[in-house]
PDB file of C-alpha atoms in Angstrom:
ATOM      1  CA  UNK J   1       0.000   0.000   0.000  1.00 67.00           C
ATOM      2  CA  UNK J   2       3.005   2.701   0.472  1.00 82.00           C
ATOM      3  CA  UNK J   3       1.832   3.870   3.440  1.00 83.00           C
ATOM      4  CA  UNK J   4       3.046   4.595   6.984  1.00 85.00           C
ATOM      5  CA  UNK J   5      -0.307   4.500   8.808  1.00 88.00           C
ATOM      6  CA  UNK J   6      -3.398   2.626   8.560  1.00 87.00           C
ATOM      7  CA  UNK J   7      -6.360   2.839  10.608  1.00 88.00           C
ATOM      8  CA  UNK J   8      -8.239  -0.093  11.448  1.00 90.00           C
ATOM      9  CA  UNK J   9     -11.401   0.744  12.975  1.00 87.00           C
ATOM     10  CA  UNK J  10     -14.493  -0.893  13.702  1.00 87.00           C
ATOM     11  CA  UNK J  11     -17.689   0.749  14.866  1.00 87.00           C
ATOM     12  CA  UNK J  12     -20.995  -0.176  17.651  1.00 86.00           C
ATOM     13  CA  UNK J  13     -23.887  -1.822  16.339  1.00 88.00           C
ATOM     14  CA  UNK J  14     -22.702  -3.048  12.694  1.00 90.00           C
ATOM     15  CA  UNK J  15     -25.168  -4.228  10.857  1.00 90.00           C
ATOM     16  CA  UNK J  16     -22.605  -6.935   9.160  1.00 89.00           C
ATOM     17  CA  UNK J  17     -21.858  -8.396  12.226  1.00 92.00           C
ATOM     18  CA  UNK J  18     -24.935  -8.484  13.511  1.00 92.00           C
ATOM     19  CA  UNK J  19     -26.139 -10.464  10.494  1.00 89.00           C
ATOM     20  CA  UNK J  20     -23.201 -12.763  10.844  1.00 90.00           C
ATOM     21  CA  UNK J  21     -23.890 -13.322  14.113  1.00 92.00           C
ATOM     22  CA  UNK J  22     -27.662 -14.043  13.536  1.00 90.00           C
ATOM     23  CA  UNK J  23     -26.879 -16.400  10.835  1.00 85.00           C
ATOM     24  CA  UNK J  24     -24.514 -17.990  12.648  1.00 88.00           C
ATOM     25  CA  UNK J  25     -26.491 -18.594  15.678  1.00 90.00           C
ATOM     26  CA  UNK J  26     -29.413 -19.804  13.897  1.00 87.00           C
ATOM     27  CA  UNK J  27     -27.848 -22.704  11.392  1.00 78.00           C
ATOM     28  CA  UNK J  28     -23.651 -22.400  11.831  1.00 57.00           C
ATOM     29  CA  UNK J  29     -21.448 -21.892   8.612  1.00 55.00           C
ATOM     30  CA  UNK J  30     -23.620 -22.998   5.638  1.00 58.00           C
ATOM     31  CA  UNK J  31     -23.247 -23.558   1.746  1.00 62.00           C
ATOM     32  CA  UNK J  32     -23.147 -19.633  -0.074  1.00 62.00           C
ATOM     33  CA  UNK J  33     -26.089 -19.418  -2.397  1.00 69.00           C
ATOM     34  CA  UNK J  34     -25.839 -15.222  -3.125  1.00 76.00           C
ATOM     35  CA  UNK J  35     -22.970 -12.936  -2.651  1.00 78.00           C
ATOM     36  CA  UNK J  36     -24.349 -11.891   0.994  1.00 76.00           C
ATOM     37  CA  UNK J  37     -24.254 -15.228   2.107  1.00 74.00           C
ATOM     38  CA  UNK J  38     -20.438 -15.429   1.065  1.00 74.00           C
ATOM     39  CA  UNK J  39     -19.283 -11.836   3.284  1.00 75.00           C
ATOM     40  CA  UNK J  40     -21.739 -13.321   6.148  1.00 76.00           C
ATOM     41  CA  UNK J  41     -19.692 -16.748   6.154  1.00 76.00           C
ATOM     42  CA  UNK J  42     -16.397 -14.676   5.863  1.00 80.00           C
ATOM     43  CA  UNK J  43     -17.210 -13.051   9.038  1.00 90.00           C
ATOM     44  CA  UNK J  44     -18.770 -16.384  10.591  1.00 89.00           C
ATOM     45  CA  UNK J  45     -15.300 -16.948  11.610  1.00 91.00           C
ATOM     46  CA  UNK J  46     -15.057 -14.384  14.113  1.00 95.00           C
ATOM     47  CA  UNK J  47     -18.609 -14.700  15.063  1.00 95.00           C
ATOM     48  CA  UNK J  48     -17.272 -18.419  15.942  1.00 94.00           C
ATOM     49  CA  UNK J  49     -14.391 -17.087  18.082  1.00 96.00           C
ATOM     50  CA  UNK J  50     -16.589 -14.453  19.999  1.00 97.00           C
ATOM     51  CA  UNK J  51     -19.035 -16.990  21.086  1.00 96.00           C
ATOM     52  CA  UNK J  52     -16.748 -19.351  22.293  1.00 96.00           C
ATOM     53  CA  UNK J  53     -15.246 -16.304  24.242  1.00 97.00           C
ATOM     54  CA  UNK J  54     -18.508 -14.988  25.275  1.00 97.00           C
ATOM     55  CA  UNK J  55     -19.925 -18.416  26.536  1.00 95.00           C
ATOM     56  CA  UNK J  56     -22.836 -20.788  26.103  1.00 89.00           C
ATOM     57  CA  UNK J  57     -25.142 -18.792  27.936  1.00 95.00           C
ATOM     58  CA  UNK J  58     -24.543 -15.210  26.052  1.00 97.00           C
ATOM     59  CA  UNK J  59     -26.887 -13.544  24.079  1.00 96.00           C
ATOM     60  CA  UNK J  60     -26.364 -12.490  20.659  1.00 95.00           C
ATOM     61  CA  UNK J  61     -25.944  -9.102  21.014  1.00 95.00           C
ATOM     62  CA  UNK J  62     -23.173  -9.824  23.306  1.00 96.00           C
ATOM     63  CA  UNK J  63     -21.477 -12.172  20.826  1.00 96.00           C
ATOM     64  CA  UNK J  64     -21.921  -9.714  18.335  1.00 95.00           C
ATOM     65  CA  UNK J  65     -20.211  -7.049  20.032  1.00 95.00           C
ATOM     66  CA  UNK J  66     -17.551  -9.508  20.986  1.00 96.00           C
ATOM     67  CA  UNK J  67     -16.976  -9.695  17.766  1.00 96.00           C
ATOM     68  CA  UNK J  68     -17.082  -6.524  16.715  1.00 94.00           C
ATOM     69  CA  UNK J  69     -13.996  -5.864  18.495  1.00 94.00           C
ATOM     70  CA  UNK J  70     -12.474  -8.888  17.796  1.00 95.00           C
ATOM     71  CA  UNK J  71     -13.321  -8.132  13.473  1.00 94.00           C
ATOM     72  CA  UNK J  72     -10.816  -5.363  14.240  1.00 93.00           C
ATOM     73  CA  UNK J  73      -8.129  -7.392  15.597  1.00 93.00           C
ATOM     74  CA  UNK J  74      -8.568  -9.949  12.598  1.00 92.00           C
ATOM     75  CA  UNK J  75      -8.000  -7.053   9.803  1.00 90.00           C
ATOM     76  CA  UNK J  76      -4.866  -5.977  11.594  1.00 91.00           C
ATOM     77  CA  UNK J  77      -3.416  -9.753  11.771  1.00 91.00           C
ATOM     78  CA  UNK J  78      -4.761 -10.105   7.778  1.00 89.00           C
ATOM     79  CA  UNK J  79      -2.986  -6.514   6.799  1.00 87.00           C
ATOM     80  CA  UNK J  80      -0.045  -7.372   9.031  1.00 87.00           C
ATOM     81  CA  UNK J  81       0.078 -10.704   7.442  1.00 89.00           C
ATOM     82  CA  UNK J  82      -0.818  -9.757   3.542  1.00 84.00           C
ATOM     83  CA  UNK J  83       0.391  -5.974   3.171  1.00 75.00           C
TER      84      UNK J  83
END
């Protein structure tokens, strides 16, 4: 990228996140039929990660803001990794 700073941010209440998290929770990583469905399973990943962070018993609001922080984290690693 020829750049000296990148900012990686994420933001409350994402509406990606949230959908990854409710398709997650309601039938786990499934087969991509539409383009949606392919960024949703992307991101099923650290939906995974948050729940098992957050615990059986959490709801999924919590896991999605578990892993709204944690999306943040994973784009660092991947442009750490990649750029």
């Amino acid at each position: 990228l020829n750049t000296r700073l990148i900012f990686v941010l994420g933001h409350t209440a994402c509406g990606a996140l949230k959908g990854a998290t409710a398709a997650y929770l309601s039938q786990g990583e499934k087969k991509a039929n539409h383009a949606l469905d392919v960024l949703l399973n992307e991101l099923g990943t650290v939906v995974s990660e948050a729940r098992s962070q957050c615990g059986k018993k959490a709801t999924a609001d919590e896991i999605a803001n578990k892993a709204i922080r944690l999306n943040v984290f994973h784009t660092m690693n991947f442009m750490l990794k990649h750029c």
